PDB file of C-alpha atoms in Angstrom:
ATOM      1  CA  MET A   1     -28.242 206.635 133.606  1.00  0.00           C
ATOM      2  CA  LEU A   2     -24.889 204.621 133.180  1.00  0.00           C
ATOM      3  CA  LYS A   3     -24.927 203.857 136.850  1.00  0.00           C
ATOM      4  CA  LEU A   4     -28.076 202.131 136.066  1.00  0.00           C
ATOM      5  CA  ILE A   5     -27.187 200.490 132.952  1.00  0.00           C
ATOM      6  CA  GLY A   6     -24.156 199.052 134.279  1.00  0.00           C
ATOM      7  CA  SER A   7     -25.819 197.996 137.644  1.00  0.00           C
ATOM      8  CA  LEU A   8     -28.126 195.903 135.352  1.00  0.00           C
ATOM      9  CA  LEU A   9     -25.917 194.410 133.100  1.00  0.00           C
ATOM     10  CA  ILE A  10     -23.860 193.000 136.594  1.00  0.00           C
ATOM     11  CA  LEU A  11     -26.897 191.686 137.661  1.00  0.00           C
ATOM     12  CA  ALA A  12     -27.797 190.055 134.414  1.00  0.00           C
ATOM     13  CA  SER A  13     -24.452 188.460 134.391  1.00  0.00           C
ATOM     14  CA  THR A  14     -24.598 187.465 137.690  1.00  0.00           C
ATOM     15  CA  THR A  15     -28.034 185.738 137.521  1.00  0.00           C
ATOM     16  CA  ILE A  16     -26.956 184.067 134.219  1.00  0.00           C
ATOM     17  CA  SER A  17     -23.559 182.605 135.892  1.00  0.00           C
ATOM     18  CA  GLY A  18     -25.905 181.366 138.598  1.00  0.00           C
ATOM     19  CA  PHE A  19     -28.418 179.712 136.121  1.00  0.00           C
ATOM     20  CA  TYR A  20     -26.006 178.417 134.186  1.00  0.00           C
ATOM     21  CA  PHE A  21     -24.121 176.435 137.197  1.00  0.00           C
ATOM     22  CA  ALA A  22     -27.641 175.114 138.192  1.00  0.00           C
ATOM     23  CA  PHE A  23     -28.428 173.984 134.492  1.00  0.00           C
ATOM     24  CA  ARG A  24     -24.652 172.146 134.423  1.00  0.00           C
ATOM     25  CA  LEU A  25     -25.980 170.226 137.505  1.00  0.00           C
ATOM     26  CA  LYS A  26     -29.319 169.128 135.715  1.00  0.00           C
ATOM     27  CA  GLU A  27     -27.500 168.357 132.594  1.00  0.00           C
ATOM     28  CA  ARG A  28     -24.972 166.054 134.401  1.00  0.00           C
ATOM     29  CA  CYS A  29     -27.905 164.234 135.565  1.00  0.00           C
ATOM     30  CA  ARG A  30     -29.514 163.537 132.288  1.00  0.00           C
ATOM     31  CA  GLN A  31     -26.358 163.049 130.382  1.00  0.00           C
ATOM     32  CA  LEU A  32     -26.041 159.947 133.162  1.00  0.00           C
ATOM     33  CA  ARG A  33     -29.512 158.852 132.621  1.00  0.00           C
ATOM     34  CA  GLU A  34     -28.928 158.810 128.865  1.00  0.00           C
ATOM     35  CA  LEU A  35     -25.409 157.085 129.198  1.00  0.00           C
ATOM     36  CA  LEU A  36     -27.251 154.270 131.252  1.00  0.00           C
ATOM     37  CA  ARG A  37     -29.641 153.897 128.973  1.00  0.00           C
ATOM     38  CA  ILE A  38     -27.655 153.596 125.818  1.00  0.00           C
ATOM     39  CA  LEU A  39     -25.201 151.282 127.485  1.00  0.00           C
ATOM     40  CA  GLN A  40     -28.232 148.614 128.490  1.00  0.00           C
ATOM     41  CA  VAL A  41     -28.834 148.866 124.542  1.00  0.00           C
ATOM     42  CA  LEU A  42     -25.501 148.471 123.767  1.00  0.00           C
ATOM     43  CA  GLU A  43     -25.257 145.586 126.154  1.00  0.00           C
ATOM     44  CA  THR A  44     -28.221 144.060 124.218  1.00  0.00           C
ATOM     45  CA  GLU A  45     -26.940 144.430 121.117  1.00  0.00           C
ATOM     46  CA  ILE A  46     -23.748 142.996 121.646  1.00  0.00           C
ATOM     47  CA  TYR A  47     -24.365 140.322 124.251  1.00  0.00           C
ATOM     48  CA  TYR A  48     -27.541 138.883 122.602  1.00  0.00           C
ATOM     49  CA  GLY A  49     -27.576 140.252 118.822  1.00  0.00           C
ATOM     50  CA  SER A  50     -24.170 140.022 118.094  1.00  0.00           C
ATOM     51  CA  THR A  51     -24.388 143.012 116.383  1.00  0.00           C
ATOM     52  CA  PRO A  52     -20.927 144.979 114.700  1.00  0.00           C
ATOM     53  CA  LEU A  53     -19.709 147.396 116.876  1.00  0.00           C
ATOM     54  CA  ALA A  54     -19.368 150.081 114.419  1.00  0.00           C
ATOM     55  CA  THR A  55     -23.334 149.370 113.514  1.00  0.00           C
ATOM     56  CA  ALA A  56     -24.310 149.069 116.916  1.00  0.00           C
ATOM     57  CA  PHE A  57     -22.435 152.536 117.821  1.00  0.00           C
ATOM     58  CA  LYS A  58     -24.461 154.202 114.782  1.00  0.00           C
ATOM     59  CA  GLN A  59     -27.848 152.886 116.199  1.00  0.00           C
ATOM     60  CA  MET A  60     -26.808 154.199 119.773  1.00  0.00           C
ATOM     61  CA  GLY A  61     -25.975 157.384 118.120  1.00  0.00           C
ATOM     62  CA  LYS A  62     -29.462 157.270 116.183  1.00  0.00           C
ATOM     63  CA  GLN A  63     -31.328 156.519 119.824  1.00  0.00           C
ATOM     64  CA  GLY A  64     -30.181 159.019 121.434  1.00  0.00           C
ATOM     65  CA  GLU A  65     -30.197 162.746 122.029  1.00  0.00           C
ATOM     66  CA  GLY A  66     -27.298 165.357 122.802  1.00  0.00           C
ATOM     67  CA  ALA A  67     -23.880 164.838 123.754  1.00  0.00           C
ATOM     68  CA  VAL A  68     -24.043 161.183 124.721  1.00  0.00           C
ATOM     69  CA  ALA A  69     -25.455 160.105 121.464  1.00  0.00           C
ATOM     70  CA  ARG A  70     -22.816 161.952 119.426  1.00  0.00           C
ATOM     71  CA  LEU A  71     -20.213 160.542 121.478  1.00  0.00           C
ATOM     72  CA  PHE A  72     -21.183 157.283 119.923  1.00  0.00           C
ATOM     73  CA  ALA A  73     -22.216 158.472 116.897  1.00  0.00           C
ATOM     74  CA  ARG A  74     -18.540 160.451 116.200  1.00  0.00           C
ATOM     75  CA  CYS A  75     -16.873 156.874 117.485  1.00  0.00           C
ATOM     76  CA  ALA A  76     -18.848 155.000 115.026  1.00  0.00           C
ATOM     77  CA  HIS A  77     -17.666 157.456 112.249  1.00  0.00           C
ATOM     78  CA  TYR A  78     -14.070 156.602 113.044  1.00  0.00           C
ATOM     79  CA  LEU A  79     -14.902 152.886 113.216  1.00  0.00           C
ATOM     80  CA  GLU A  80     -15.994 153.305 109.371  1.00  0.00           C
ATOM     81  CA  GLN A  81     -13.952 156.015 108.071  1.00  0.00           C
ATOM     82  CA  THR A  82     -10.246 155.231 109.870  1.00  0.00           C
ATOM     83  CA  ASP A  83      -8.479 152.249 108.519  1.00  0.00           C
ATOM     84  CA  GLY A  84      -5.864 150.638 111.168  1.00  0.00           C
ATOM     85  CA  TRP A  85      -7.490 152.425 114.036  1.00  0.00           C
ATOM     86  CA  SER A  86      -8.017 150.350 117.036  1.00  0.00           C
ATOM     87  CA  THR A  87     -11.666 150.733 118.635  1.00  0.00           C
ATOM     88  CA  TYR A  88      -9.859 152.597 121.492  1.00  0.00           C
ATOM     89  CA  ALA A  89      -8.288 154.947 119.236  1.00  0.00           C
ATOM     90  CA  CYS A  90     -11.693 155.771 117.786  1.00  0.00           C
ATOM     91  CA  TRP A  91     -13.428 155.739 121.124  1.00  0.00           C
ATOM     92  CA  LYS A  92     -10.555 157.989 122.264  1.00  0.00           C
ATOM     93  CA  GLN A  93     -11.236 160.345 119.304  1.00  0.00           C
ATOM     94  CA  ALA A  94     -14.607 160.443 119.740  1.00  0.00           C
ATOM     95  CA  LEU A  95     -14.607 161.412 123.483  1.00  0.00           C
ATOM     96  CA  ASP A  96     -11.737 164.162 123.002  1.00  0.00           C
ATOM     97  CA  ASP A  97     -14.306 165.482 120.154  1.00  0.00           C
ATOM     98  CA  VAL A  98     -17.535 165.576 122.501  1.00  0.00           C
ATOM     99  CA  GLN A  99     -16.044 166.429 126.226  1.00  0.00           C
ATOM    100  CA  PRO A 100     -16.122 170.178 125.931  1.00  0.00           C
ATOM    101  CA  GLN A 101     -20.130 168.957 125.720  1.00  0.00           C
ATOM    102  CA  LEU A 102     -20.434 166.558 128.293  1.00  0.00           C
ATOM    103  CA  ALA A 103     -21.536 167.804 132.020  1.00  0.00           C
ATOM    104  CA  LEU A 104     -19.984 164.814 133.720  1.00  0.00           C
ATOM    105  CA  LYS A 105     -17.295 165.156 136.318  1.00  0.00           C
ATOM    106  CA  GLU A 106     -13.879 163.440 136.114  1.00  0.00           C
ATOM    107  CA  GLY A 107     -14.442 160.377 137.433  1.00  0.00           C
ATOM    108  CA  GLU A 108     -17.006 159.903 135.200  1.00  0.00           C
ATOM    109  CA  LEU A 109     -15.205 160.288 132.183  1.00  0.00           C
ATOM    110  CA  GLU A 110     -12.922 157.981 133.287  1.00  0.00           C
ATOM    111  CA  TRP A 111     -15.132 155.364 133.321  1.00  0.00           C
ATOM    112  CA  LEU A 112     -15.916 156.285 129.684  1.00  0.00           C
ATOM    113  CA  ASN A 113     -12.127 155.964 128.993  1.00  0.00           C
ATOM    114  CA  HIS A 114     -12.218 152.719 130.806  1.00  0.00           C
ATOM    115  CA  LEU A 115     -15.412 151.489 128.513  1.00  0.00           C
ATOM    116  CA  GLY A 116     -13.496 152.423 125.430  1.00  0.00           C
ATOM    117  CA  LYS A 117     -10.598 150.428 126.227  1.00  0.00           C
ATOM    118  CA  VAL A 118     -12.798 147.217 126.893  1.00  0.00           C
ATOM    119  CA  ILE A 119     -14.999 147.429 124.435  1.00  0.00           C
ATOM    120  CA  GLY A 120     -14.735 145.183 121.330  1.00  0.00           C
ATOM    121  CA  GLY A 121     -11.040 143.656 122.667  1.00  0.00           C
ATOM    122  CA  SER A 122     -13.048 140.682 124.352  1.00  0.00           C
ATOM    123  CA  ASP A 123     -15.425 138.161 124.043  1.00  0.00           C
ATOM    124  CA  ARG A 124     -19.080 138.713 124.515  1.00  0.00           C
ATOM    125  CA  GLN A 125     -19.092 137.586 127.949  1.00  0.00           C
ATOM    126  CA  ASP A 126     -16.252 139.445 129.283  1.00  0.00           C
ATOM    127  CA  GLN A 127     -17.699 142.869 127.315  1.00  0.00           C
ATOM    128  CA  HIS A 128     -21.116 142.081 128.949  1.00  0.00           C
ATOM    129  CA  LYS A 129     -19.267 141.926 132.175  1.00  0.00           C
ATOM    130  CA  HIS A 130     -17.514 145.078 131.920  1.00  0.00           C
ATOM    131  CA  ILE A 131     -20.287 146.909 130.517  1.00  0.00           C
ATOM    132  CA  ARG A 132     -22.599 146.028 133.828  1.00  0.00           C
ATOM    133  CA  LEU A 133     -19.618 146.752 135.872  1.00  0.00           C
ATOM    134  CA  ILE A 134     -19.452 150.600 134.166  1.00  0.00           C
ATOM    135  CA  MET A 135     -23.475 150.872 134.428  1.00  0.00           C
ATOM    136  CA  THR A 136     -22.896 149.932 138.132  1.00  0.00           C
ATOM    137  CA  HIS A 137     -20.593 152.799 138.824  1.00  0.00           C
ATOM    138  CA  LEU A 138     -22.661 154.707 136.528  1.00  0.00           C
ATOM    139  CA  THR A 139     -25.626 154.317 138.470  1.00  0.00           C
ATOM    140  CA  GLN A 140     -24.163 155.191 141.834  1.00  0.00           C
ATOM    141  CA  ALA A 141     -22.817 158.564 139.998  1.00  0.00           C
ATOM    142  CA  GLU A 142     -26.404 159.308 138.816  1.00  0.00           C
ATOM    143  CA  LYS A 143     -27.583 158.875 142.422  1.00  0.00           C
ATOM    144  CA  GLU A 144     -24.795 161.251 143.498  1.00  0.00           C
ATOM    145  CA  ALA A 145     -25.783 163.647 140.860  1.00  0.00           C
ATOM    146  CA  GLU A 146     -29.422 163.719 141.483  1.00  0.00           C
ATOM    147  CA  GLU A 147     -28.673 164.307 145.684  1.00  0.00           C
ATOM    148  CA  GLU A 148     -26.043 167.092 144.552  1.00  0.00           C
ATOM    149  CA  GLN A 149     -28.743 168.479 142.099  1.00  0.00           C
ATOM    150  CA  ALA A 150     -31.151 168.530 144.883  1.00  0.00           C
ATOM    151  CA  LYS A 151     -29.083 170.424 147.292  1.00  0.00           C
ATOM    152  CA  GLN A 152     -27.264 173.018 144.761  1.00  0.00           C
ATOM    153  CA  GLU A 153     -29.491 173.915 142.088  1.00  0.00           C
ATOM    154  CA  LYS A 154     -31.778 176.336 144.152  1.00  0.00           C
ATOM    155  CA  MET A 155     -28.308 177.578 145.823  1.00  0.00           C
ATOM    156  CA  TYR A 156     -26.738 178.613 142.606  1.00  0.00           C
ATOM    157  CA  LYS A 157     -29.643 180.264 141.360  1.00  0.00           C
ATOM    158  CA  THR A 158     -30.276 182.449 144.498  1.00  0.00           C
ATOM    159  CA  LEU A 159     -26.424 182.796 145.109  1.00  0.00           C
ATOM    160  CA  GLY A 160     -25.900 184.345 141.548  1.00  0.00           C
ATOM    161  CA  VAL A 161     -29.281 186.813 142.168  1.00  0.00           C
ATOM    162  CA  LEU A 162     -27.628 187.650 145.656  1.00  0.00           C
ATOM    163  CA  ALA A 163     -24.147 188.249 144.230  1.00  0.00           C
ATOM    164  CA  GLY A 164     -25.296 190.629 141.640  1.00  0.00           C
ATOM    165  CA  LEU A 165     -27.204 192.412 144.258  1.00  0.00           C
ATOM    166  CA  LEU A 166     -24.075 192.831 146.479  1.00  0.00           C
ATOM    167  CA  ILE A 167     -21.992 194.124 144.184  1.00  0.00           C
ATOM    168  CA  VAL A 168     -24.622 196.528 142.784  1.00  0.00           C
ATOM    169  CA  ILE A 169     -25.284 197.875 146.211  1.00  0.00           C
ATOM    170  CA  LEU A 170     -21.045 197.841 146.927  1.00  0.00           C
ATOM    171  CA  MET A 171     -20.707 200.118 143.801  1.00  0.00           C
ATOM    172  CA  LEU A 172     -23.310 202.914 144.669  1.00  0.00           C
TER     173      LEU A 172
END
């Protein structure tokens, strides 16, 4: 009886692990799409609307969902609540707060960090160019993430179940 319970626990844990890794692939694609959508709206707010940065970030936080929206909402909070902090310091702190919830890879996080360095630090045309550049890189990253998801999502799920079965068989 104890072996059966142990076997079921091992099988359940490896299966859950496989499904978790598959979920992270799916979540990365969703977050990149959300980030691109928010950057398009932000670009419009800055370039055409001349909206103050804290207000624009607050709107982006309300329009989006998940960790990406929280990033913009946290940055807006820091911009409004901290006195004397630069835009980059607020962005960096918000990114540090939200980073554990982001399913993005290191290169994508570097581009987000770069966004914080350039946003609010120059004129509208320059910010427009930088946002466009970042969107180009993130679009490429989204395509790569979708390809990776298509290739590996099913494999992670199957591998989780099969690894559990292998461990159970070896234990018996």
